mmCIF file of N, CA and C in Angstrom:
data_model
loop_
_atom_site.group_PDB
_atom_site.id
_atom_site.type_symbol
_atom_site.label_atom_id
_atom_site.label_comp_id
_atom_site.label_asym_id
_atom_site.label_seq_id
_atom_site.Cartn_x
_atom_site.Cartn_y
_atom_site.Cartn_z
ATOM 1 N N UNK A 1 -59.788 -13.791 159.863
ATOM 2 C CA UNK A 1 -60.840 -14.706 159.478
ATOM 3 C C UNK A 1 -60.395 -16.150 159.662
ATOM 4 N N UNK A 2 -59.095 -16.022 158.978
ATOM 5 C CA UNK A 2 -59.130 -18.054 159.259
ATOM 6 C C UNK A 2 -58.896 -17.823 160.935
ATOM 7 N N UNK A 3 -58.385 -17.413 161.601
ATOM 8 C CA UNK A 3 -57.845 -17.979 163.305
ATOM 9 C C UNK A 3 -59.435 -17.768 163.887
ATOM 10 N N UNK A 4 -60.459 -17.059 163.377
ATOM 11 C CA UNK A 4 -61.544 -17.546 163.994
ATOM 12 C C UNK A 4 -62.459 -18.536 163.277
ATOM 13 N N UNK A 5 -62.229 -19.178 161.972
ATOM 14 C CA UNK A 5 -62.920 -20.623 161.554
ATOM 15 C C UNK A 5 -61.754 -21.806 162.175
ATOM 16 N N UNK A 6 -60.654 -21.111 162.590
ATOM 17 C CA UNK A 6 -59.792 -22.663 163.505
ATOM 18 C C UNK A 6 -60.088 -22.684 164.828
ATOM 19 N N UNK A 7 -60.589 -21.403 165.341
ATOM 20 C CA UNK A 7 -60.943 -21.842 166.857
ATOM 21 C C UNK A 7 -62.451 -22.395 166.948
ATOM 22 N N UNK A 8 -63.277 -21.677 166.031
ATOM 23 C CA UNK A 8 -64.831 -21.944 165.876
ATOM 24 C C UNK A 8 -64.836 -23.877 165.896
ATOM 25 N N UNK A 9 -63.925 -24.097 164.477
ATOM 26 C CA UNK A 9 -63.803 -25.084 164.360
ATOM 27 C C UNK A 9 -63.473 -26.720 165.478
ATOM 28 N N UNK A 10 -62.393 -25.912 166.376
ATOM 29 C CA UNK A 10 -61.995 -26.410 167.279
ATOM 30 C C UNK A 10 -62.597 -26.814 168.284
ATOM 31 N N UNK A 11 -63.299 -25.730 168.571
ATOM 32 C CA UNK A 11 -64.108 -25.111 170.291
ATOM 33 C C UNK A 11 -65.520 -26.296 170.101
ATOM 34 N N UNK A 12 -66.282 -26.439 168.945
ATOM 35 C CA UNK A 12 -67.751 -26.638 168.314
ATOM 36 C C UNK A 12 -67.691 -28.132 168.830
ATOM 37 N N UNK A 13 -68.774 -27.812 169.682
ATOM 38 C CA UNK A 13 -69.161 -29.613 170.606
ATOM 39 C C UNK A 13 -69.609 -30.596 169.742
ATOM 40 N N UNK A 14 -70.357 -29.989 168.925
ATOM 41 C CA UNK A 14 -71.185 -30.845 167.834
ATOM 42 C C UNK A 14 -70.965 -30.236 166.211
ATOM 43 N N UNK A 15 -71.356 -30.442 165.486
ATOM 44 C CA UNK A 15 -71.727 -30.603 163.885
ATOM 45 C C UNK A 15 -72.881 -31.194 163.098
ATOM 46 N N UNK A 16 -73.297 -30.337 162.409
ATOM 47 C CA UNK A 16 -74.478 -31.146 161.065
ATOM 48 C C UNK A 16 -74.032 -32.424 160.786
ATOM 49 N N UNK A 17 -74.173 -33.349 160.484
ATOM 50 C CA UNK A 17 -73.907 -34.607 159.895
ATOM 51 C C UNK A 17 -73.194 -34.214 157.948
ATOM 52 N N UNK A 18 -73.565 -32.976 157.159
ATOM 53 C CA UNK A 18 -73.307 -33.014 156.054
ATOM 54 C C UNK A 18 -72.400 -31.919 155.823
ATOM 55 N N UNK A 19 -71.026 -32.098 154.754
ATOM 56 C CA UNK A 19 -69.867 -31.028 155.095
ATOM 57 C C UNK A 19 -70.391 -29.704 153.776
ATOM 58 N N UNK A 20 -71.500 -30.056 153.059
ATOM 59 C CA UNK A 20 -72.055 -29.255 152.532
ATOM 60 C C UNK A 20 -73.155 -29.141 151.976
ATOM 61 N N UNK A 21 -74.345 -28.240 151.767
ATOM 62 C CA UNK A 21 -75.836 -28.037 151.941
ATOM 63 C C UNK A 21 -75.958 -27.302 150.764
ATOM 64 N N UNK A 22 -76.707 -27.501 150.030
ATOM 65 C CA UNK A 22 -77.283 -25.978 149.297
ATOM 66 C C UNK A 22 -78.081 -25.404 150.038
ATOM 67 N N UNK A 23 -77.889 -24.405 149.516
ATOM 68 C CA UNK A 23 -79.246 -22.892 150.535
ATOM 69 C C UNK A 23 -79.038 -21.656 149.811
ATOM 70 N N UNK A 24 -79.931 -21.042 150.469
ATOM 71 C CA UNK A 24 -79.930 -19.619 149.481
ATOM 72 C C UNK A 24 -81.107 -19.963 148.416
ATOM 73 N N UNK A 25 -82.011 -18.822 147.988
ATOM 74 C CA UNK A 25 -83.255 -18.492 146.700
ATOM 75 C C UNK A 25 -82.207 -19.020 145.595
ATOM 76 N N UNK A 26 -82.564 -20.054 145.189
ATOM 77 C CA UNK A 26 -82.406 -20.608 143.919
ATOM 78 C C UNK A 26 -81.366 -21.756 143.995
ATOM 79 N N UNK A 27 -80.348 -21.205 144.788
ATOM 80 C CA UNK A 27 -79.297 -22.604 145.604
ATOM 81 C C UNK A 27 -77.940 -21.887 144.856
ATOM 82 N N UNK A 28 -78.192 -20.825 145.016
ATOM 83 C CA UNK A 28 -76.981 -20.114 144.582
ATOM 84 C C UNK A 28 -75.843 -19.860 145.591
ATOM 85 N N UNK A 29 -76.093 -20.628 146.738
ATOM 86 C CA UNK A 29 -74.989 -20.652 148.173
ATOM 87 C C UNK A 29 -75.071 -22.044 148.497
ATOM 88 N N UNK A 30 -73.954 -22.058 149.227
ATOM 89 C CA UNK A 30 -73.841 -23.533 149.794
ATOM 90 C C UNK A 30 -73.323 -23.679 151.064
ATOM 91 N N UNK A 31 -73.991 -23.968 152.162
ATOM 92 C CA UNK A 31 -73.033 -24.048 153.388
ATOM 93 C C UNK A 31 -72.291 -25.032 153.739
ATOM 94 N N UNK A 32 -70.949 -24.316 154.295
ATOM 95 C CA UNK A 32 -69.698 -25.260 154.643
ATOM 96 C C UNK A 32 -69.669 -25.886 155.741
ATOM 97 N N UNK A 33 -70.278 -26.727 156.228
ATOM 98 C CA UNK A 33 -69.912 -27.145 157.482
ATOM 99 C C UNK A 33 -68.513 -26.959 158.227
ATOM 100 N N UNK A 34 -68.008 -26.735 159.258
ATOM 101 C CA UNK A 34 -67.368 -26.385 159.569
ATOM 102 C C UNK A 34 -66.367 -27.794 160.233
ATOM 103 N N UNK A 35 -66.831 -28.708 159.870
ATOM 104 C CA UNK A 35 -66.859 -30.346 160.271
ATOM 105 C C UNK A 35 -65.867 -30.552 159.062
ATOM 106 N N UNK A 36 -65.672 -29.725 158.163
ATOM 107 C CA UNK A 36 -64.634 -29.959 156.857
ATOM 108 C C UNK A 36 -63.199 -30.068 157.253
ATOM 109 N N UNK A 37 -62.915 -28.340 158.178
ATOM 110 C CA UNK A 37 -62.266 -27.836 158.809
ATOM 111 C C UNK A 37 -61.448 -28.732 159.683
ATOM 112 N N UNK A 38 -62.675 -29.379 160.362
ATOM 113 C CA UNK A 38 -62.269 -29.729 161.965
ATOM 114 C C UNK A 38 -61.240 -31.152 161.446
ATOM 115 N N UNK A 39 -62.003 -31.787 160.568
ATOM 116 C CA UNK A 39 -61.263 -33.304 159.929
ATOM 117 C C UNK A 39 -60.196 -33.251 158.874
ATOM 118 N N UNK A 40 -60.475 -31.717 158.671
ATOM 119 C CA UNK A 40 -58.656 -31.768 157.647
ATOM 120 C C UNK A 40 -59.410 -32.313 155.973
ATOM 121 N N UNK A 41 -60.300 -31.963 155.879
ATOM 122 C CA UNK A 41 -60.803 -32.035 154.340
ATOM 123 C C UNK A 41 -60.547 -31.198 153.521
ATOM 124 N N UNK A 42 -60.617 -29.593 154.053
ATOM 125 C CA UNK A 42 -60.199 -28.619 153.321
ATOM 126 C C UNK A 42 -59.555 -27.949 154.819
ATOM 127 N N UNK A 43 -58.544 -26.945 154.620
ATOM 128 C CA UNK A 43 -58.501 -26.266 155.163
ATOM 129 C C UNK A 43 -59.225 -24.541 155.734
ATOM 130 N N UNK A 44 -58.529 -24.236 157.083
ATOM 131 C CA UNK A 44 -59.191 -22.977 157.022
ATOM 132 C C UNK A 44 -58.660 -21.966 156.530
ATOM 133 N N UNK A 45 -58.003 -21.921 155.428
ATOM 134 C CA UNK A 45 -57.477 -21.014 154.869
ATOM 135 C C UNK A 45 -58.307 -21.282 153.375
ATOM 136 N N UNK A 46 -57.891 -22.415 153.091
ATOM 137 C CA UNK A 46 -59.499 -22.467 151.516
ATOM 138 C C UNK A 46 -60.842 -22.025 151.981
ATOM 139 N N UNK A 47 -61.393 -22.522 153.389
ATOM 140 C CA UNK A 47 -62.659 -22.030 153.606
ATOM 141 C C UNK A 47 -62.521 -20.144 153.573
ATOM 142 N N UNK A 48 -61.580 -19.574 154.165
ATOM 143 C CA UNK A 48 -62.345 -18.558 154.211
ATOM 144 C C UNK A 48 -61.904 -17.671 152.804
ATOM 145 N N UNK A 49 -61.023 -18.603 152.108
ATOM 146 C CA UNK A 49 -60.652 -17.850 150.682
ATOM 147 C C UNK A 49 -61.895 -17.874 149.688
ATOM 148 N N UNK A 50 -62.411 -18.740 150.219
ATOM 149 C CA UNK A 50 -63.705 -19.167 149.338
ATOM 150 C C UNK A 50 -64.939 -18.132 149.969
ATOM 151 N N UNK A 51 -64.766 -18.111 151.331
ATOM 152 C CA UNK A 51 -65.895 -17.167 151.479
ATOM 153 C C UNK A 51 -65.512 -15.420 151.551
ATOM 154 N N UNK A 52 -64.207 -14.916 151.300
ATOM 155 C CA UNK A 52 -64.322 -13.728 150.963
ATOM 156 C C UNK A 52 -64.583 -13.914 149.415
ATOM 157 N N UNK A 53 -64.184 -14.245 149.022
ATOM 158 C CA UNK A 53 -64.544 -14.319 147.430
ATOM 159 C C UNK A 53 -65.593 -14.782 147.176
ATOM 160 N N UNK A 54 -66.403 -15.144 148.165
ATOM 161 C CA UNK A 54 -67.997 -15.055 147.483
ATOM 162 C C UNK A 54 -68.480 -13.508 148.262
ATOM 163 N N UNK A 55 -67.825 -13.034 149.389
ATOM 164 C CA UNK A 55 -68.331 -12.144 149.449
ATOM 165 C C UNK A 55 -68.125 -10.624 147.967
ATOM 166 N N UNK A 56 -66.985 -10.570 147.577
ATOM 167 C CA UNK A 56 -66.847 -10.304 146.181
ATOM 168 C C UNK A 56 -67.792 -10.367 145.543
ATOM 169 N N UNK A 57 -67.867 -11.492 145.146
ATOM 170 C CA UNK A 57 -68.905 -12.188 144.142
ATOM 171 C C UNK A 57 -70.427 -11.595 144.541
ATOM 172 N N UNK A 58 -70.835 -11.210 145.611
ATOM 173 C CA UNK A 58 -71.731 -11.102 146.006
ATOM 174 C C UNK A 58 -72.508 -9.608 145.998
ATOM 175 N N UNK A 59 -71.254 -8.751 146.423
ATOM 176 C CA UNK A 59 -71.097 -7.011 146.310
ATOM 177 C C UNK A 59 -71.051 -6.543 145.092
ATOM 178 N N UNK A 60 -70.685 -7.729 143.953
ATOM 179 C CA UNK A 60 -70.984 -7.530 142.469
ATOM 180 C C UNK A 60 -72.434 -6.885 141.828
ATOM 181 N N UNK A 61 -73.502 -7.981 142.892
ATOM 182 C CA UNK A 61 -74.475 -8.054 142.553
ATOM 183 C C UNK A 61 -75.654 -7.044 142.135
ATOM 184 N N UNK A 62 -76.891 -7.113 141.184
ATOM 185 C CA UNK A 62 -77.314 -6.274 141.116
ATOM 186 C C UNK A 62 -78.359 -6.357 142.405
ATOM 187 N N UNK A 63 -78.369 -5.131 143.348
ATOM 188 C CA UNK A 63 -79.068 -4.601 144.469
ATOM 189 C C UNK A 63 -80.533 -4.709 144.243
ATOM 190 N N UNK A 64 -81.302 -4.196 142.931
ATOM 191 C CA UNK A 64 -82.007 -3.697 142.869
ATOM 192 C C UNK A 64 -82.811 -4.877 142.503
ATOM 193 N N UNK A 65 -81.768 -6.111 141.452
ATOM 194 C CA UNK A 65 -82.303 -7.834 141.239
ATOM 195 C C UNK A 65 -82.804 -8.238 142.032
ATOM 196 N N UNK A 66 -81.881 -8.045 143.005
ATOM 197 C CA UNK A 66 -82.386 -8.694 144.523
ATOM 198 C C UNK A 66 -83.266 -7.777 145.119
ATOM 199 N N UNK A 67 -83.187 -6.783 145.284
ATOM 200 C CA UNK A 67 -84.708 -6.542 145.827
ATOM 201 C C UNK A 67 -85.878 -6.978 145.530
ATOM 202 N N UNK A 68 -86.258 -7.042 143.930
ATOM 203 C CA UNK A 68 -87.230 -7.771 143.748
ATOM 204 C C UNK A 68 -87.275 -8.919 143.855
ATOM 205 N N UNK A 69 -86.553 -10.173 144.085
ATOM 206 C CA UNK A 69 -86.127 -11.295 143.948
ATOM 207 C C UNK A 69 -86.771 -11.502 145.558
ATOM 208 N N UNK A 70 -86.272 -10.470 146.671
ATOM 209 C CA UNK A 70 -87.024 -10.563 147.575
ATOM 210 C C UNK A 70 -88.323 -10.396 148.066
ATOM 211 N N UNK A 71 -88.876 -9.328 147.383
ATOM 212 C CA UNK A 71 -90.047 -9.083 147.417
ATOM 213 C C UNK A 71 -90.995 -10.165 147.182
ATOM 214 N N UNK A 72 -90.845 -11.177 145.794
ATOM 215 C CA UNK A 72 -91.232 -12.244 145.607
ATOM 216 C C UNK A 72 -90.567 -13.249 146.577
ATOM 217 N N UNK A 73 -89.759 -13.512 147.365
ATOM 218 C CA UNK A 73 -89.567 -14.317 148.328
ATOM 219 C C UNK A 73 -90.777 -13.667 149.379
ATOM 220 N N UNK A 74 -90.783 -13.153 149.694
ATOM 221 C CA UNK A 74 -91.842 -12.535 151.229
ATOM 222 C C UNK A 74 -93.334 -13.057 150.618
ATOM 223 N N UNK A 75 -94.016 -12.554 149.748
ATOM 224 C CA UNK A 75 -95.029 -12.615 149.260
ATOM 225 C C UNK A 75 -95.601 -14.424 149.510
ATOM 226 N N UNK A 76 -94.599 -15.031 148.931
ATOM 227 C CA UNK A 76 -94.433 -16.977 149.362
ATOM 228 C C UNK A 76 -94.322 -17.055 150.683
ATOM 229 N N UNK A 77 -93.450 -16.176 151.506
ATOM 230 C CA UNK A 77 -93.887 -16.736 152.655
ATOM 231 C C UNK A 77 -95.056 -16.176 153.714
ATOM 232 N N UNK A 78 -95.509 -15.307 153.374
ATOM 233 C CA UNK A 78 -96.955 -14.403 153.751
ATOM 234 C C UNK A 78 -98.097 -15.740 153.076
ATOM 235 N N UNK A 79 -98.139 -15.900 152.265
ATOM 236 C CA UNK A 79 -98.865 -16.781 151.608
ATOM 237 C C UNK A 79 -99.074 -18.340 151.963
ATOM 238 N N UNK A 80 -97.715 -18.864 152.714
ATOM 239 C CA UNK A 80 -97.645 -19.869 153.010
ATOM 240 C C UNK A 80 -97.876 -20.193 154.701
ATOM 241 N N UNK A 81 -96.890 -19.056 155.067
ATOM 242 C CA UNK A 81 -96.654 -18.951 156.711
ATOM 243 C C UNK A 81 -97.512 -17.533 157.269
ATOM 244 N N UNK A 82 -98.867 -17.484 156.806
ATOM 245 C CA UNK A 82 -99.191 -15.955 157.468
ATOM 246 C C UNK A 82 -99.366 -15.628 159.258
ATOM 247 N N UNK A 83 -99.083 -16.664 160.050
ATOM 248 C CA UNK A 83 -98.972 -16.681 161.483
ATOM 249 C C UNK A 83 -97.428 -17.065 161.920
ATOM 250 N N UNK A 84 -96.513 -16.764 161.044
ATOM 251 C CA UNK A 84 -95.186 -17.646 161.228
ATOM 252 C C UNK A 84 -94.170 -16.712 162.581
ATOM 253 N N UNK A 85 -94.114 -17.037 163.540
ATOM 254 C CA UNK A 85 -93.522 -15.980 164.383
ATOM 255 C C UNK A 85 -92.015 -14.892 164.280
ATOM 256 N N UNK A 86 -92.548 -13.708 164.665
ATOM 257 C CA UNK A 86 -91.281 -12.938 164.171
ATOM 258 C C UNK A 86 -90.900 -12.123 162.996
ATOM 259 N N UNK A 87 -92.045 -12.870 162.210
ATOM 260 C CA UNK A 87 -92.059 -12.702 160.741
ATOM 261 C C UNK A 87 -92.021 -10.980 159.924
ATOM 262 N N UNK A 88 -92.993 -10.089 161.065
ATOM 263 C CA UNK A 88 -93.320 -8.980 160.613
ATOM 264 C C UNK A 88 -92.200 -8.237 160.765
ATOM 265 N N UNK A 89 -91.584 -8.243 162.049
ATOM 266 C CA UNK A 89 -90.064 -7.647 162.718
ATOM 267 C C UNK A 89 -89.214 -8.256 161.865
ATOM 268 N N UNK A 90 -88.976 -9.267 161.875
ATOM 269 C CA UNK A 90 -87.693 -9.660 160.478
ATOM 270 C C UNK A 90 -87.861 -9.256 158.805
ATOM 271 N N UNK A 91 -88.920 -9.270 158.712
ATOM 272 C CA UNK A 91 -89.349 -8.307 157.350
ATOM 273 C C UNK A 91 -88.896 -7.152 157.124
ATOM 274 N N UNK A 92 -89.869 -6.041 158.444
ATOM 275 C CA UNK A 92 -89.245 -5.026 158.324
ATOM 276 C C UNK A 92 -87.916 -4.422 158.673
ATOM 277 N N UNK A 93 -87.089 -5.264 159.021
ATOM 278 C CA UNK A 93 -85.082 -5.213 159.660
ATOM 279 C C UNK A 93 -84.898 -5.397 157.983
ATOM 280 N N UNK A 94 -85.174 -6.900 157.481
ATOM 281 C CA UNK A 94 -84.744 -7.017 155.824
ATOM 282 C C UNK A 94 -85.206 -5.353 155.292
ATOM 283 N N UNK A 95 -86.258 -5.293 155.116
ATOM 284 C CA UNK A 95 -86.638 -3.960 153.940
ATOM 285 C C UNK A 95 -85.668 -3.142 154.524
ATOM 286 N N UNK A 96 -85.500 -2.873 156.041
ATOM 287 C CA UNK A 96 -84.723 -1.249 156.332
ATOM 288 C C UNK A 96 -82.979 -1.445 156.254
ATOM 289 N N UNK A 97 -82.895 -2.691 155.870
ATOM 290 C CA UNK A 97 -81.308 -2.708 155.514
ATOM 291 C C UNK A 97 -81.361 -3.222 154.205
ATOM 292 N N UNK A 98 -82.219 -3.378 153.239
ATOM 293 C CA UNK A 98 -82.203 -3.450 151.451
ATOM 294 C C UNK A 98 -82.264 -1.511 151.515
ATOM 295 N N UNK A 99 -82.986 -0.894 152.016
ATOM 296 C CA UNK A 99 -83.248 0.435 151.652
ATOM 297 C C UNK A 99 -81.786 0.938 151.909
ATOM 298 N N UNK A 100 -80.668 0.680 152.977
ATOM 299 C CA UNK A 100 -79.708 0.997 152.689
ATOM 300 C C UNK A 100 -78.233 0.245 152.240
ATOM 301 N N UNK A 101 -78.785 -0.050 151.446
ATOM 302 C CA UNK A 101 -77.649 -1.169 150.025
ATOM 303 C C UNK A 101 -77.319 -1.918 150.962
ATOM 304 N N UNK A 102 -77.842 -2.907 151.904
ATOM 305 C CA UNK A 102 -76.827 -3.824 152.464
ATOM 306 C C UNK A 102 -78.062 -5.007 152.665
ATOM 307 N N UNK A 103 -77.482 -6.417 152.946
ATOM 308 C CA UNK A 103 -78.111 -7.532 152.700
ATOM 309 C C UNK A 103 -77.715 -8.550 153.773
ATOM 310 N N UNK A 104 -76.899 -8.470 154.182
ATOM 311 C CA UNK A 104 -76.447 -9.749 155.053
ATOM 312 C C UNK A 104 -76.989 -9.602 156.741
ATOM 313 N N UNK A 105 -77.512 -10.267 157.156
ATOM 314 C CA UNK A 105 -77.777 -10.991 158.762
ATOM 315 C C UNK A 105 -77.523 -11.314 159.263
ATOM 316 N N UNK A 106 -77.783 -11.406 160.820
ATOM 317 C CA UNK A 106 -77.341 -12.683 161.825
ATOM 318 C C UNK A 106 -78.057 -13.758 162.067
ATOM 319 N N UNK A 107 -78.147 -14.424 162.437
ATOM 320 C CA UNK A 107 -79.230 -15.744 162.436
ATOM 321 C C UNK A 107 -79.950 -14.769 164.010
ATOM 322 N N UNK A 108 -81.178 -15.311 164.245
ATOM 323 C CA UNK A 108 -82.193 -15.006 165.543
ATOM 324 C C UNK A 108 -82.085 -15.449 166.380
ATOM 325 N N UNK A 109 -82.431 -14.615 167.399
ATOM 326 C CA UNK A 109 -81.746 -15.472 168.864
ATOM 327 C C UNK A 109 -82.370 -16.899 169.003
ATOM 328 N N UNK A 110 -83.805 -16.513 168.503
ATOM 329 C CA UNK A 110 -84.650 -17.786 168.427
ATOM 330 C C UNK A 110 -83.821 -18.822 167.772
ATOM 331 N N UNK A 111 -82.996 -18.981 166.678
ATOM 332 C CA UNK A 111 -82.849 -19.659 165.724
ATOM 333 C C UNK A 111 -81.235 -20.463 166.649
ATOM 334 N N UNK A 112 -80.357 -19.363 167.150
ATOM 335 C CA UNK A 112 -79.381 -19.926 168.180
ATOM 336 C C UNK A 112 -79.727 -20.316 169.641
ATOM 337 N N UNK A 113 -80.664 -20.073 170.079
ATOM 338 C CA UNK A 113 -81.583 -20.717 171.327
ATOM 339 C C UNK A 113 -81.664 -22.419 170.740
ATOM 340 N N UNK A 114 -82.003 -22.702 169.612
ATOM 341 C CA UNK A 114 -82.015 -24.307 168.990
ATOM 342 C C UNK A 114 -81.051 -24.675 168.276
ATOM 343 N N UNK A 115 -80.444 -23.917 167.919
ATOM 344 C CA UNK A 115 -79.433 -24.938 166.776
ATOM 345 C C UNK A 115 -78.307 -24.149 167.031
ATOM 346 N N UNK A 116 -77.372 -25.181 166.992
ATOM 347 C CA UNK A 116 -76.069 -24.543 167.016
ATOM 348 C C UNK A 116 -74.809 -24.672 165.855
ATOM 349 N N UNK A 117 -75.435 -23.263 164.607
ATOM 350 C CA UNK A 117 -74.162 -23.923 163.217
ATOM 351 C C UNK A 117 -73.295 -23.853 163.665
ATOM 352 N N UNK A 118 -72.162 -24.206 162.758
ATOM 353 C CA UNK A 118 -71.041 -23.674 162.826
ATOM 354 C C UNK A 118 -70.645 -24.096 161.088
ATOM 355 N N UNK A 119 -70.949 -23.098 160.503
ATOM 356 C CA UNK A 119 -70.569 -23.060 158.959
ATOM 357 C C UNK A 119 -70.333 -22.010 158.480
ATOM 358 N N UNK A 120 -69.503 -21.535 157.342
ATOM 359 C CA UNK A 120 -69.328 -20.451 157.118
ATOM 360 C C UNK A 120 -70.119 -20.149 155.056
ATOM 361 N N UNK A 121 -70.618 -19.559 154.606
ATOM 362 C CA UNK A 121 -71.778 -19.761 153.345
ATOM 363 C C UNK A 121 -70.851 -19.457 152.333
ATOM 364 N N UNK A 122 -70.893 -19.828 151.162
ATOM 365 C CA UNK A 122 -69.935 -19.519 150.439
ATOM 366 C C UNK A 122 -70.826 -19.766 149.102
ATOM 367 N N UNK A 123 -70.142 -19.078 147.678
ATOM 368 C CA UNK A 123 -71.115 -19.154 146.571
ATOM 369 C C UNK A 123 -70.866 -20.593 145.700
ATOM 370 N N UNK A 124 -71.742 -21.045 145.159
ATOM 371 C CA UNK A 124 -71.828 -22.276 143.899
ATOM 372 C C UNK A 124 -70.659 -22.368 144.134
ATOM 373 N N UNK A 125 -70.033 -21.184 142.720
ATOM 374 C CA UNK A 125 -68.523 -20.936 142.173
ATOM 375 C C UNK A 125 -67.355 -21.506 143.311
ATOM 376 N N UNK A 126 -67.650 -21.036 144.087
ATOM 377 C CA UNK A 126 -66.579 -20.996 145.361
ATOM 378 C C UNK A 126 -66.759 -22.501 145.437
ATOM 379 N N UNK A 127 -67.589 -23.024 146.041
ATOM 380 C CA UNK A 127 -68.432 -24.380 146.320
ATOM 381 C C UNK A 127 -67.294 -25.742 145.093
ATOM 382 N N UNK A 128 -67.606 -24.987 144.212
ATOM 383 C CA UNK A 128 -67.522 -25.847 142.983
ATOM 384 C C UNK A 128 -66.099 -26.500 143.400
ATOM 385 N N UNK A 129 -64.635 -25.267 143.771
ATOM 386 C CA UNK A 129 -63.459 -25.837 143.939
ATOM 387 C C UNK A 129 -62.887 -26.508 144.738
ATOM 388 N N UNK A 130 -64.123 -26.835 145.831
ATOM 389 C CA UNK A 130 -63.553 -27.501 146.785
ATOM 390 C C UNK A 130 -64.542 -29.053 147.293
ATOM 391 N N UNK A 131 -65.537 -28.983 145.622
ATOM 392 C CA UNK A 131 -66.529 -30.216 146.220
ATOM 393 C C UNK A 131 -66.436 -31.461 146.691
ATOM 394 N N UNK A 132 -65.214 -32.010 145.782
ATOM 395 C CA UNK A 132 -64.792 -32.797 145.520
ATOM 396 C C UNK A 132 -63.983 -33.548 146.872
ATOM 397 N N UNK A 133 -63.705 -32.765 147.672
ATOM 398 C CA UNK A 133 -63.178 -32.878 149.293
ATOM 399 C C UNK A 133 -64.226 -33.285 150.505
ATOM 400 N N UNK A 134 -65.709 -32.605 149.823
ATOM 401 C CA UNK A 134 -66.566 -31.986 151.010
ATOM 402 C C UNK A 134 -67.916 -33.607 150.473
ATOM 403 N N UNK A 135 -67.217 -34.710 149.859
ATOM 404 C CA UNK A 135 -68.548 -35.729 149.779
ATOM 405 C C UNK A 135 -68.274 -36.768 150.815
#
């Protein structure tokens, strides 16, 4: 994990302008820019200590919270975005990998066709020990 956030880090033409974001339903994640890395703010050995241990933190979780937690996420965006493209196919990929205990994604080709991250997501908690580096 870290020798691929030091080459990611390395290789990455560009960067977000901010070394950390909230994101995630409720702002219970925070993304790391990977621009932390590259300038020697934190290292890549804190970044990815921080993001297996949110993955921890995360496999803790109750499954079933979050299912509903999602369900009410979809419903907001059916409601808000009902022509939003992709939407029905990425729905049903989410439901058929909640139905078998698992949660995590790749971003869409659509979504890497325009933007190019390079961050790695990590929780609050995690967030919290290294904020102070990342303003």
């Amino acid at each position: 994990m870290v020798e691929f956030i030091i080459r990611e880090s390395q290789n990455a033409t560009s960067f977000e302008s901010e070394y950390a974001e909230q994101c995630g339903w409720r702002g219970n994640f925070v993304r790391i820019n990977l621009k932390a890395v590259a300038e020697g703010r934190i290292t890549a050995e804190e970044l990815a200590d921080a993001f297996i241990a949110s993955v921890v933190e995360v496999t803790k979780a109750d499954l079933t919270a979050w299912r509903s937690e999602w369900a009410e996420i979809e419903h907001i965006v059916a409601e808000l975005y009902p022509t939003l493209d992709g939407y029905k196919e990425d729905s049903d990929a989410i439901s058929a990998l909640l139905l078998e205990g698992k949660y995590v994604m790749h971003h869409s080709q659509q979504y890497n066709k325009h933007y190019a991250p390079h961050y790695r997501i990590v929780s609050r908690e995690q967030y919290e020990k290294l904020k102070d580096r990342l303003k």
